[in-house]
XYZ file of C-alpha atoms in Angstrom:
749
model
C 63.228 31.695 -55.919
C 59.676 30.500 -55.249
C 58.123 30.798 -51.818
C 59.672 28.476 -49.167
C 56.253 27.648 -47.747
C 54.507 24.338 -48.486
C 53.648 24.076 -52.183
C 52.048 21.701 -54.677
C 53.374 20.774 -58.116
C 51.703 18.696 -60.827
C 53.363 17.533 -63.995
C 55.435 14.844 -65.708
C 58.598 13.161 -64.439
C 61.104 13.804 -67.219
C 64.445 12.323 -66.164
C 65.886 10.560 -63.103
C 69.342 11.991 -62.367
C 70.117 9.990 -59.228
C 68.398 7.103 -57.446
C 69.383 5.415 -54.168
C 68.098 1.857 -54.547
C 67.941 1.281 -50.771
C 65.772 4.205 -49.680
C 64.568 5.408 -53.128
C 65.921 8.907 -52.578
C 65.678 10.503 -56.005
C 67.001 13.587 -57.780
C 65.040 14.179 -60.967
C 63.965 16.645 -63.658
C 60.270 17.472 -63.577
C 58.115 19.310 -66.126
C 55.462 21.141 -64.107
C 52.165 21.911 -65.802
C 52.362 25.608 -64.909
C 55.982 25.975 -66.052
C 57.547 26.187 -69.465
C 60.852 24.764 -68.317
C 62.051 21.939 -66.117
C 62.579 22.029 -62.349
C 64.689 19.832 -60.089
C 62.863 17.718 -57.512
C 64.468 15.747 -54.648
C 63.062 13.189 -52.198
C 61.784 9.605 -51.929
C 59.948 8.446 -55.057
C 59.529 4.664 -54.737
C 58.035 2.797 -57.682
C 57.913 5.846 -59.964
C 59.173 5.964 -63.550
C 59.820 8.617 -66.164
C 56.711 9.717 -67.982
C 54.381 9.342 -64.992
C 52.129 12.179 -63.982
C 52.938 13.201 -60.398
C 51.276 15.497 -57.904
C 53.886 16.587 -55.369
C 53.616 18.418 -52.052
C 56.716 19.888 -50.453
C 58.776 23.057 -50.270
C 61.199 25.030 -52.381
C 64.834 25.158 -51.263
C 68.026 26.574 -52.766
C 71.094 24.381 -53.299
C 74.485 26.123 -53.237
C 75.595 24.503 -56.500
C 72.398 23.471 -58.251
C 70.038 26.326 -57.474
C 66.319 26.032 -56.761
C 65.014 22.566 -55.843
C 61.628 21.245 -54.814
C 61.909 18.951 -51.781
C 59.192 16.281 -51.836
C 57.202 15.504 -48.694
C 54.367 13.425 -50.234
C 53.326 12.447 -53.739
C 50.670 10.689 -55.757
C 51.206 9.251 -59.212
C 49.197 8.148 -62.198
C 50.128 6.528 -65.461
C 50.728 8.973 -68.281
C 47.792 9.601 -70.579
C 49.506 11.517 -73.354
C 51.465 9.950 -76.182
C 54.528 11.923 -75.055
C 54.245 10.614 -71.495
C 53.669 7.024 -72.605
C 56.785 7.149 -74.805
C 58.800 8.451 -71.836
C 57.380 5.796 -69.525
C 57.987 2.781 -71.742
C 61.340 4.050 -73.002
C 62.744 4.499 -69.478
C 63.940 0.895 -69.279
C 61.124 0.032 -66.890
C 60.048 -3.075 -68.814
C 62.799 -5.474 -69.879
C 62.614 -5.946 -73.649
C 61.302 -2.431 -74.298
C 63.920 0.220 -74.946
C 63.449 3.567 -76.644
C 63.290 1.991 -80.120
C 60.553 -0.534 -79.302
C 58.750 1.965 -77.076
C 58.407 4.292 -80.068
C 57.246 1.422 -82.296
C 54.609 0.266 -79.771
C 53.290 3.767 -79.129
C 53.257 4.517 -82.870
C 51.085 1.421 -83.270
C 48.647 1.883 -80.367
C 48.889 5.540 -79.259
C 47.003 6.378 -76.076
C 45.578 2.842 -76.055
C 49.059 1.353 -75.398
C 48.620 0.489 -71.716
C 45.280 -1.227 -72.285
C 46.806 -3.320 -75.069
C 49.719 -4.370 -72.863
C 47.335 -5.383 -70.072
C 44.419 -6.942 -72.001
C 45.434 -7.666 -75.611
C 49.159 -8.384 -75.459
C 48.868 -10.698 -78.465
C 48.543 -7.579 -80.642
C 52.191 -6.770 -79.809
C 53.174 -9.298 -82.500
C 51.799 -6.902 -85.135
C 54.600 -4.455 -84.233
C 57.631 -4.868 -86.535
C 60.453 -6.770 -84.808
C 58.335 -8.250 -81.968
C 57.846 -11.993 -82.259
C 56.138 -14.540 -80.021
C 58.989 -14.871 -77.490
C 59.618 -11.112 -77.145
C 55.873 -10.424 -76.858
C 55.517 -12.981 -74.032
C 58.551 -11.541 -72.183
C 57.176 -7.975 -72.482
C 53.799 -9.169 -71.152
C 55.400 -10.860 -68.093
C 57.578 -7.846 -67.321
C 54.616 -5.475 -67.747
C 52.441 -7.519 -65.356
C 55.207 -7.638 -62.724
C 55.760 -3.882 -62.905
C 52.029 -3.181 -62.804
C 51.646 -5.336 -59.675
C 54.598 -3.539 -58.063
C 53.154 -0.157 -58.916
C 49.646 -1.050 -57.725
C 51.109 -2.198 -54.450
C 52.774 1.153 -53.864
C 49.547 2.978 -54.677
C 47.601 0.666 -52.359
C 50.045 1.121 -49.496
C 50.046 4.901 -49.776
C 46.238 4.894 -49.851
C 46.342 3.573 -46.287
C 48.733 6.172 -45.000
C 51.957 4.232 -45.433
C 54.791 6.669 -46.171
C 57.125 6.129 -49.148
C 59.936 5.080 -46.799
C 57.668 2.549 -45.093
C 56.587 1.249 -48.497
C 60.205 0.494 -49.298
C 60.624 -1.431 -46.023
C 57.470 -3.463 -46.656
C 58.488 -4.337 -50.209
C 61.990 -5.284 -49.102
C 60.590 -7.513 -46.330
C 57.663 -9.200 -48.055
C 58.105 -8.557 -51.790
C 54.966 -9.149 -53.834
C 53.326 -10.651 -50.723
C 53.316 -7.258 -48.954
C 49.718 -6.461 -49.891
C 48.416 -9.778 -48.578
C 50.352 -9.478 -45.320
C 49.142 -5.933 -44.759
C 45.492 -6.751 -45.428
C 45.348 -10.035 -43.484
C 47.989 -9.536 -40.754
C 48.520 -5.784 -40.316
C 49.734 -6.182 -36.747
C 52.428 -8.595 -37.865
C 53.846 -5.699 -39.849
C 54.134 -3.625 -36.650
C 56.167 -6.402 -35.005
C 58.481 -7.117 -37.924
C 59.069 -3.792 -39.706
C 61.201 -1.171 -38.013
C 59.501 2.222 -38.242
C 55.947 0.862 -38.607
C 54.602 0.810 -35.088
C 51.346 -0.292 -33.599
C 49.580 3.011 -34.224
C 50.304 2.945 -37.968
C 49.329 -0.720 -38.248
C 46.205 -0.072 -36.188
C 45.138 2.802 -38.434
C 45.560 0.581 -41.487
C 43.706 -2.300 -39.818
C 40.756 -0.087 -38.830
C 40.606 1.310 -42.389
C 40.550 -2.260 -43.661
C 37.579 -3.082 -41.442
C 39.198 -4.948 -38.523
C 36.848 -5.071 -35.525
C 37.751 -2.940 -32.521
C 37.763 -5.990 -30.248
C 39.418 -8.429 -32.672
C 41.873 -10.701 -30.876
C 44.852 -9.763 -33.140
C 44.213 -6.078 -32.387
C 43.960 -6.564 -28.622
C 47.069 -8.778 -28.583
C 49.069 -6.272 -30.612
C 47.877 -3.451 -28.344
C 48.967 -5.315 -25.209
C 52.417 -5.999 -26.648
C 52.653 -2.370 -27.780
C 51.726 -1.201 -24.261
C 54.507 -3.318 -22.767
C 57.006 -2.098 -25.351
C 56.017 1.520 -24.599
C 56.564 0.942 -20.887
C 59.851 -0.751 -21.747
C 60.970 2.443 -23.497
C 60.339 4.237 -20.184
C 62.796 1.851 -18.503
C 60.478 -0.820 -17.082
C 61.074 -4.513 -17.614
C 57.793 -5.426 -15.928
C 54.419 -3.883 -15.083
C 51.689 -4.679 -12.562
C 48.990 -6.727 -14.243
C 46.233 -4.352 -13.080
C 48.120 -1.346 -14.483
C 48.722 -3.105 -17.808
C 45.042 -4.071 -18.022
C 43.810 -0.523 -17.388
C 46.415 1.096 -19.654
C 45.679 -1.259 -22.553
C 41.900 -0.905 -22.153
C 42.236 2.868 -22.445
C 44.649 2.650 -25.366
C 42.439 0.226 -27.287
C 39.136 1.804 -26.266
C 37.740 -1.529 -25.129
C 36.550 -3.178 -21.921
C 38.779 -4.409 -19.105
C 37.351 -7.938 -19.226
C 38.256 -8.311 -22.908
C 41.816 -7.228 -22.152
C 42.002 -9.654 -19.208
C 40.984 -12.551 -21.474
C 43.685 -11.662 -23.991
C 46.321 -11.388 -21.228
C 45.464 -14.932 -20.159
C 45.593 -16.118 -23.769
C 48.996 -14.511 -24.354
C 50.359 -16.027 -21.138
C 49.055 -19.409 -22.267
C 50.796 -18.951 -25.617
C 53.991 -17.870 -23.774
C 53.931 -14.474 -25.442
C 53.734 -12.918 -21.967
C 55.125 -14.050 -18.618
C 53.318 -13.614 -15.292
C 55.419 -13.233 -12.120
C 53.511 -13.776 -8.875
C 54.379 -11.168 -6.239
C 53.995 -11.840 -2.510
C 51.653 -9.666 -0.497
C 53.594 -7.034 1.486
C 51.748 -8.097 4.638
C 51.736 -11.824 3.965
C 48.716 -13.834 3.067
C 47.039 -14.097 -0.331
C 48.408 -11.755 -3.019
C 46.046 -9.015 -4.106
C 44.288 -9.421 -7.484
C 46.238 -7.723 -10.256
C 49.422 -7.500 -8.157
C 51.381 -9.956 -10.318
C 53.995 -8.536 -12.685
C 53.714 -9.070 -16.433
C 56.830 -9.242 -18.580
C 57.796 -9.691 -22.182
C 59.617 -13.037 -22.472
C 62.803 -11.316 -23.691
C 63.048 -9.281 -20.475
C 62.192 -12.267 -18.295
C 64.942 -14.343 -19.952
C 67.481 -11.520 -19.631
C 66.817 -11.123 -15.901
C 66.935 -14.896 -15.424
C 70.343 -14.968 -17.105
C 71.701 -12.180 -14.867
C 70.405 -13.852 -11.709
C 71.841 -17.188 -12.819
C 75.298 -15.689 -13.367
C 75.224 -13.979 -9.951
C 74.655 -17.358 -8.316
C 77.103 -19.179 -10.606
C 79.960 -16.792 -9.906
C 79.436 -17.010 -6.158
C 79.266 -20.812 -6.105
C 82.395 -21.518 -8.176
C 85.869 -20.993 -6.724
C 88.230 -18.239 -7.833
C 90.657 -18.775 -10.697
C 93.077 -16.085 -9.469
C 96.570 -17.078 -8.363
C 97.162 -16.969 -4.569
C 97.094 -13.340 -3.412
C 97.835 -12.144 0.133
C 95.174 -9.480 0.013
C 96.317 -7.301 2.923
C 99.896 -7.292 1.638
C 98.664 -6.541 -1.909
C 96.700 -3.519 -0.665
C 99.752 -2.189 1.213
C 101.889 -2.690 -1.894
C 99.333 -0.781 -3.997
C 99.350 2.093 -1.485
C 103.129 2.385 -1.723
C 102.949 2.349 -5.509
C 100.235 5.022 -5.501
C 102.209 7.175 -3.087
C 99.388 7.758 -0.609
C 97.365 5.842 1.954
C 93.900 4.670 0.969
C 90.856 5.483 3.043
C 89.211 2.605 4.871
C 86.379 2.242 2.366
C 88.873 2.242 -0.480
C 90.793 -0.607 1.139
C 87.497 -2.450 1.619
C 86.700 -2.047 -2.072
C 90.038 -3.591 -3.039
C 89.586 -6.465 -0.598
C 86.073 -7.155 -1.862
C 87.242 -7.166 -5.489
C 90.122 -9.560 -4.775
C 88.296 -11.738 -2.263
C 84.856 -12.065 -3.877
C 83.974 -13.302 -7.328
C 81.389 -10.540 -7.799
C 81.528 -7.129 -6.137
C 80.270 -3.581 -6.686
C 82.027 -0.253 -6.168
C 79.848 2.859 -6.180
C 80.362 6.519 -5.361
C 80.128 10.029 -6.742
C 82.805 12.147 -8.428
C 86.009 12.789 -6.525
C 85.484 9.917 -4.077
C 88.401 7.844 -5.313
C 86.821 5.208 -7.563
C 89.480 5.756 -10.222
C 92.323 5.425 -7.685
C 90.986 2.068 -6.556
C 90.546 0.763 -10.100
C 94.114 1.843 -10.896
C 95.418 0.105 -7.738
C 93.477 -3.041 -8.621
C 94.920 -3.035 -12.142
C 98.434 -2.654 -10.720
C 97.950 -5.628 -8.377
C 96.482 -7.866 -11.088
C 99.193 -6.940 -13.594
C 101.866 -7.759 -11.004
C 100.240 -11.163 -10.558
C 100.045 -11.643 -14.364
C 96.291 -12.076 -14.207
C 94.342 -11.997 -17.474
C 92.525 -8.711 -17.015
C 89.874 -7.033 -19.155
C 88.530 -3.493 -18.732
C 85.276 -2.435 -20.364
C 82.668 0.319 -20.393
C 79.359 0.823 -22.224
C 80.563 3.700 -24.444
C 83.684 4.402 -26.458
C 84.487 7.572 -24.533
C 84.047 5.870 -21.169
C 86.326 3.040 -22.309
C 88.936 5.536 -23.507
C 88.831 7.349 -20.171
C 89.134 4.058 -18.287
C 92.219 3.143 -20.318
C 93.812 6.556 -19.750
C 93.290 6.522 -15.972
C 94.422 2.931 -15.384
C 97.159 2.495 -17.953
C 95.456 -0.646 -19.217
C 93.604 -1.486 -22.405
C 89.859 -0.926 -22.286
C 87.146 -1.553 -24.839
C 83.446 -1.039 -25.221
C 81.276 -3.917 -24.079
C 80.115 -4.523 -27.657
C 83.703 -4.836 -28.887
C 84.646 -7.000 -25.924
C 81.817 -9.411 -26.663
C 82.503 -9.255 -30.443
C 79.118 -8.423 -31.863
C 78.353 -10.390 -35.034
C 76.097 -8.309 -37.345
C 75.330 -11.317 -39.542
C 73.916 -13.347 -36.634
C 72.598 -10.369 -34.678
C 74.301 -11.528 -31.482
C 77.594 -11.668 -29.616
C 80.332 -14.178 -30.346
C 81.280 -14.290 -26.661
C 78.552 -15.931 -24.590
C 77.952 -18.660 -22.010
C 79.093 -21.303 -24.518
C 82.142 -19.313 -25.653
C 83.100 -17.274 -22.586
C 85.665 -14.510 -22.477
C 89.283 -15.559 -22.013
C 89.674 -13.576 -18.802
C 90.330 -14.022 -15.121
C 89.115 -10.608 -14.034
C 86.654 -8.221 -15.673
C 86.206 -4.617 -14.531
C 83.178 -2.770 -15.930
C 83.092 0.997 -15.428
C 79.970 3.190 -15.762
C 77.897 0.151 -14.829
C 74.853 2.340 -14.099
C 74.471 2.530 -17.888
C 73.974 -1.241 -18.224
C 70.464 -2.070 -19.345
C 69.017 -5.506 -18.671
C 69.701 -7.081 -22.063
C 73.271 -5.840 -22.387
C 74.006 -6.838 -18.790
C 72.632 -10.310 -19.485
C 74.871 -10.714 -22.526
C 77.918 -9.424 -20.647
C 77.490 -11.444 -17.471
C 76.728 -14.627 -19.403
C 80.128 -14.364 -21.108
C 82.047 -14.158 -17.803
C 83.825 -17.492 -17.071
C 82.729 -19.232 -13.879
C 86.161 -18.900 -12.213
C 86.638 -15.240 -13.172
C 86.048 -12.198 -10.963
C 83.693 -9.382 -11.931
C 83.820 -5.852 -10.507
C 81.018 -3.444 -11.418
C 81.852 0.236 -10.911
C 79.284 3.007 -11.188
C 77.497 5.972 -9.704
C 73.943 5.050 -8.763
C 72.956 8.709 -8.473
C 73.403 9.284 -12.189
C 70.651 8.761 -14.710
C 69.757 5.106 -15.191
C 70.420 3.243 -18.422
C 68.770 4.385 -21.634
C 67.494 0.843 -22.180
C 65.096 -0.945 -19.859
C 66.182 -2.031 -16.408
C 68.085 -0.748 -13.404
C 70.686 -3.471 -13.105
C 73.278 -1.832 -10.851
C 70.709 -0.603 -8.310
C 68.860 -3.924 -8.392
C 72.029 -5.928 -7.715
C 72.926 -3.608 -4.831
C 69.412 -3.983 -3.422
C 69.639 -7.798 -3.395
C 72.034 -7.717 -0.402
C 73.678 -10.734 -2.036
C 76.622 -8.892 -3.576
C 79.418 -7.165 -1.581
C 79.036 -3.403 -2.126
C 81.479 -0.627 -1.231
C 80.106 2.922 -1.161
C 82.656 5.729 -1.357
C 81.307 8.997 0.019
C 84.384 11.012 1.057
C 85.544 13.639 -1.457
C 89.265 13.452 -2.226
C 89.622 15.241 -5.556
C 91.573 18.489 -5.155
C 91.156 18.130 -1.408
C 87.502 18.926 -1.728
C 88.065 22.292 -3.360
C 86.689 21.420 -6.797
C 83.556 23.427 -7.469
C 82.322 20.712 -9.839
C 82.702 17.996 -7.221
C 81.343 19.950 -4.260
C 78.385 21.238 -6.283
C 77.597 17.741 -7.544
C 77.541 16.393 -4.003
C 75.467 19.352 -2.809
C 72.933 18.615 -5.548
C 72.889 14.982 -4.506
C 72.301 15.997 -0.902
C 69.331 18.144 -1.916
C 70.993 21.505 -1.222
C 69.373 24.076 -3.567
C 71.897 26.811 -2.734
C 73.051 28.461 -5.943
C 76.717 28.011 -6.917
C 78.827 31.154 -7.513
C 76.719 33.241 -9.908
C 77.255 36.144 -12.323
C 74.788 38.044 -14.483
C 77.042 38.555 -17.468
C 79.383 36.079 -19.100
C 82.228 38.601 -19.025
C 82.032 38.682 -15.205
C 82.784 34.948 -14.827
C 86.005 34.173 -12.962
C 88.339 32.313 -15.295
C 89.927 30.371 -12.429
C 86.625 28.937 -11.193
C 85.738 25.459 -12.451
C 81.963 25.949 -11.999
C 79.989 29.125 -12.636
C 76.268 29.874 -12.765
C 75.427 32.498 -15.387
C 72.017 34.012 -14.693
C 69.675 34.244 -17.695
C 66.492 36.309 -17.671
C 64.728 34.433 -20.467
C 65.126 31.627 -22.977
C 66.501 34.067 -25.542
C 68.969 35.432 -22.985
C 69.990 31.865 -22.153
C 70.704 31.094 -25.816
C 72.611 34.377 -26.269
C 74.848 33.732 -23.265
C 75.412 30.093 -24.245
C 76.598 31.256 -27.667
C 78.771 33.927 -26.065
C 80.466 31.324 -23.879
C 81.207 29.095 -26.889
C 82.273 31.709 -29.387
C 83.974 34.366 -27.252
C 84.569 33.612 -23.565
C 86.075 30.103 -23.809
C 88.389 30.897 -26.787
C 89.520 34.120 -25.082
C 90.197 32.715 -21.591
C 91.088 29.103 -22.361
C 92.950 29.081 -25.666
C 93.918 25.437 -25.167
C 90.237 24.365 -25.418
C 88.833 23.984 -28.927
C 85.342 25.564 -29.072
C 83.953 22.610 -31.057
C 85.990 19.588 -29.945
C 86.307 20.426 -26.247
C 83.082 22.294 -25.452
C 79.847 20.359 -25.063
C 76.401 21.839 -24.473
C 74.153 19.467 -22.502
C 70.480 20.406 -22.667
C 67.646 18.850 -20.635
C 65.228 18.887 -23.576
C 65.214 18.649 -27.358
C 62.536 21.258 -28.085
C 62.267 24.922 -27.223
C 64.555 27.911 -27.698
C 67.166 26.430 -25.350
C 66.574 22.868 -26.537
C 68.997 20.653 -28.433
C 67.462 21.366 -31.852
C 67.578 25.159 -31.799
C 70.937 25.324 -30.010
C 72.488 23.128 -32.697
C 71.156 25.364 -35.453
C 72.460 28.480 -33.693
C 75.846 26.952 -32.864
C 76.308 25.592 -36.372
C 75.727 29.075 -37.778
C 78.124 30.605 -35.244
C 80.916 28.019 -35.200
C 80.763 26.651 -38.753
C 79.365 29.405 -40.988
C 81.440 28.725 -44.093
C 83.190 31.297 -46.268
C 81.824 34.873 -46.228
C 79.342 35.450 -49.007
C 79.291 31.782 -50.001
C 76.949 29.037 -48.992
C 78.848 26.012 -47.767
C 78.327 22.660 -49.521
C 75.910 20.591 -47.477
C 73.728 17.482 -47.438
C 70.414 17.262 -45.677
C 69.327 14.386 -43.477
C 66.173 13.904 -41.396
C 67.803 15.776 -38.477
C 68.913 18.779 -40.535
C 71.758 20.049 -42.686
C 75.329 18.751 -42.420
C 78.468 20.640 -43.488
C 82.175 19.848 -43.483
C 83.504 20.696 -40.024
C 80.242 19.946 -38.201
C 80.257 18.018 -34.957
C 77.887 15.035 -35.180
C 76.566 12.252 -32.969
C 75.635 8.685 -33.917
C 72.032 8.075 -32.822
C 71.880 4.279 -32.920
C 74.187 1.285 -32.962
C 75.641 0.457 -36.371
C 77.600 -2.741 -36.054
C 78.747 -2.721 -39.673
C 80.506 0.594 -39.079
C 81.458 -0.301 -35.510
C 79.690 2.856 -34.371
C 77.466 3.028 -31.340
C 74.717 5.206 -29.970
C 76.319 8.345 -28.515
C 79.619 8.233 -30.448
C 80.686 11.766 -31.475
C 82.693 12.684 -34.584
C 83.537 15.547 -36.978
C 82.525 15.767 -40.630
C 85.635 16.058 -42.798
C 84.108 16.066 -46.295
C 80.710 16.517 -47.964
C 79.619 15.541 -51.480
C 76.434 17.542 -51.955
C 75.647 16.098 -55.385
C 75.950 12.473 -54.300
C 74.391 13.199 -50.916
C 77.243 11.572 -48.979
C 79.605 12.686 -46.249
C 82.727 11.480 -44.474
C 83.152 11.842 -40.735
C 86.021 11.106 -38.380
C 85.172 9.183 -35.202
C 88.194 9.039 -32.894
C 90.591 8.698 -35.821
C 88.451 6.253 -37.800
C 86.961 7.628 -41.054
C 83.377 6.649 -41.812
C 81.308 7.201 -44.958
C 77.589 7.948 -44.745
C 75.289 7.798 -47.754
C 71.749 9.144 -47.899
C 70.375 5.994 -46.275
C 72.662 6.474 -43.267
C 71.955 10.152 -42.634
C 69.024 9.329 -40.361
C 71.548 7.884 -37.914
C 73.304 11.256 -37.511
C 72.487 14.525 -35.781
C 74.430 17.676 -35.023
C 76.257 17.445 -31.702
C 77.251 20.966 -30.728
C 74.434 20.422 -28.243
C 73.217 17.003 -27.105
C 70.758 15.809 -24.499
C 71.999 15.074 -20.999
C 70.817 11.495 -21.483
C 73.117 11.124 -24.500
C 76.088 12.298 -22.420
C 76.049 9.311 -20.078
C 79.407 7.605 -19.863
C 81.243 10.556 -21.401
C 83.302 13.428 -20.013
C 84.141 16.707 -21.712
C 86.741 19.380 -20.886
C 84.082 22.113 -20.869
C 80.361 21.571 -20.251
C 77.630 24.201 -20.637
C 74.164 23.413 -19.260
C 71.178 25.599 -20.247
C 68.613 25.412 -17.438
C 65.179 27.019 -17.582
C 61.872 26.669 -15.776
C 60.404 25.800 -19.191
C 62.324 22.520 -18.861
C 60.181 21.640 -15.812
C 59.193 18.242 -17.195
C 62.842 17.178 -17.114
C 64.105 19.083 -14.085
C 65.180 16.277 -11.806
C 68.039 15.997 -9.347
C 69.699 13.036 -11.081
C 69.512 14.804 -14.446
C 71.298 17.919 -13.150
C 73.764 15.789 -11.199
C 74.610 13.793 -14.333
C 75.135 16.971 -16.374
C 77.442 18.542 -13.781
C 79.568 15.425 -13.418
C 80.238 15.249 -17.186
C 82.558 18.274 -16.924
C 86.261 17.536 -16.424
C 87.685 21.074 -16.176
C 84.943 23.702 -16.498
C 81.177 23.713 -16.036
C 78.904 26.652 -16.821
C 75.216 26.541 -15.909
C 73.276 29.153 -17.864
C 69.739 29.785 -16.781
C 67.219 30.729 -14.129
C 68.093 30.261 -10.436
C 64.547 29.027 -9.811
C 65.051 26.247 -12.365
C 68.200 25.136 -10.529
C 66.301 24.969 -7.246
C 63.428 23.097 -8.907
C 65.795 20.453 -10.249
C 67.654 19.970 -6.947
C 64.430 19.656 -4.935
C 62.884 17.167 -7.359
C 64.305 13.837 -6.253
C 61.225 11.920 -7.350
C 62.807 10.204 -10.289
C 60.384 7.696 -11.760
C 60.910 4.288 -10.176
C 61.596 1.579 -12.712
C 59.647 -1.637 -12.280
C 61.817 -4.728 -12.674
C 61.866 -8.321 -11.419
C 65.618 -8.863 -11.134
C 65.829 -8.595 -7.333
C 63.165 -11.243 -6.921
C 64.853 -13.576 -9.385
C 68.183 -13.310 -7.574
C 66.460 -13.902 -4.226
C 64.621 -16.958 -5.586
C 67.838 -18.543 -6.831
C 69.545 -17.768 -3.515
C 66.807 -19.336 -1.419
C 68.463 -21.333 1.303
C 71.912 -19.881 0.570
C 73.827 -17.564 2.878
C 74.140 -13.921 1.831
C 77.338 -12.998 0.025
């Protein structure tokens, strides 16, 4: 086998074995100049035909069934210059009207001059036996179309556009792609997924766009806001936006200020005036700037808050005190005072919030509420942001629960929800669990679909990580002082003896005291539900994490499956104890395949997938009804076709090569990805090298994902660092102010 390091091949494309029309993933035979035989090449080859001369960069790999393969990273192509290559090229079916027979006739007639004749002297085609006026004209049209297509690909790659991005541009703009890219490069950044501002900016600069051109400054400002949005903000101080954009664009502040004003005038940005904290005239630059989509979403949420509180309840008459007593008898124990208050708020107010940490009785109250509403035959809906959270909600309440996307009936064709303010949900009471995960846009869609006479209860733990998307909806609504809020802070679970619960609350209280610790995995007490395993280094951390998964858990807890029931939650993706390396190590340990045989596999952008692997969906796919964070198991792999089948909670799903970018191994996932889920056994690697991510709410979230057992593997100093770091980045939003503005003159809820 050739060297696995980066290599270069030059030669002729002989035969295309497989081609994915969507992403142009190709398996082909290639005759390299330095080789007597043919080699197999795999990768994206858009716009390329048999007979072309290619220069490939990439690496050699070995396929279990098909042997050595060259995996393409980049390529350049040129039209064939030899008679052999020209015959191959024309006979490939590239040009309608020219098959192998006519390709041979044309090349026999014109030899190496064939391409010039087709381009400049197509009338000479009529001298070829069997080609008349009509066929000659059709060949000329087809040749010109193909040449334009090919030139476009070459042009795009000249400016640093990857093959995959070329495909997206062609699919979006067709033959107009070149014009759009050369005249409106920043439009491409807005409209093409995967081509961001930086790529478009590089192309624009190469094309000669001025550094201070208005389209560039406008695109940079929008990119700056979108970047801040990815960090969770729905708004940014005008002065901060101005300075950030000026640095990003390497231009002057005054030029940026002028473009901000222009974009506000064009309604591409929204300015929100903010009052001075000490009264008087607001300070220059203190206003908040928002993208219109975030402004509209917050306006919708604020409007629903007011609407629900102004319209009367649609519930049947309920004697609330008697209902609470009845629920206590049914539960078999007396509720604490705050628990009773939560029930009374939910039944007596159209909109209320229940918050508290693990073991404080949130689930008991939701179950009691469900019992009361069922007894009153109220139309009740239960929902949560993720499939696993919805499943857990259903199991603990005995009711039916769905994800928010399923509840609202997302329509992929229209790109929106079927349930909305014009077609509200057919419900009288909606309970939303894990509400801390609600980002601004999803919350806006959900709240808008709540009927005016219905009740809404939001349940969540504000100490967990905030939503992945922009916003901080649950905290913002609590901070408005316009919504009844019940905070549960007394631990009830297992009478306060749960190590998971007590440790979680200690973390939340800022107590850096180390939980029960051992130096070797074998010394861990099987009866304990939370154990700290000391690791001396990153390598030691990885070794002990693997030992827990492969030996300790199967030996001491035979009822837990080491793949299905054990979840590693890592603070970071990179590093020895990061998600990437842990997945590679765990895949090798837990799914190695048959001894002496390489298991059939397909490779996606995130790595290699085998039958039996645990995988996670990385983004919402409404066609498959799969959502970001859903976890499944691969049940079958077709290495030759490059497809796999995976089971997600009993639903089989097929993934072709174009879908593989949506999947990653899930033996280990990030703590952020675990939000809304619980796992029987959780293992958390924790090192000082993770210092960028060591925050109290991150560790708290990881600990509270464990249902039965939690193992923290790492350095005691890292644990203390995380607990002491309560300075989670504050998200800038404008929701509180919008709610307050709509409530002006109204009494607090």
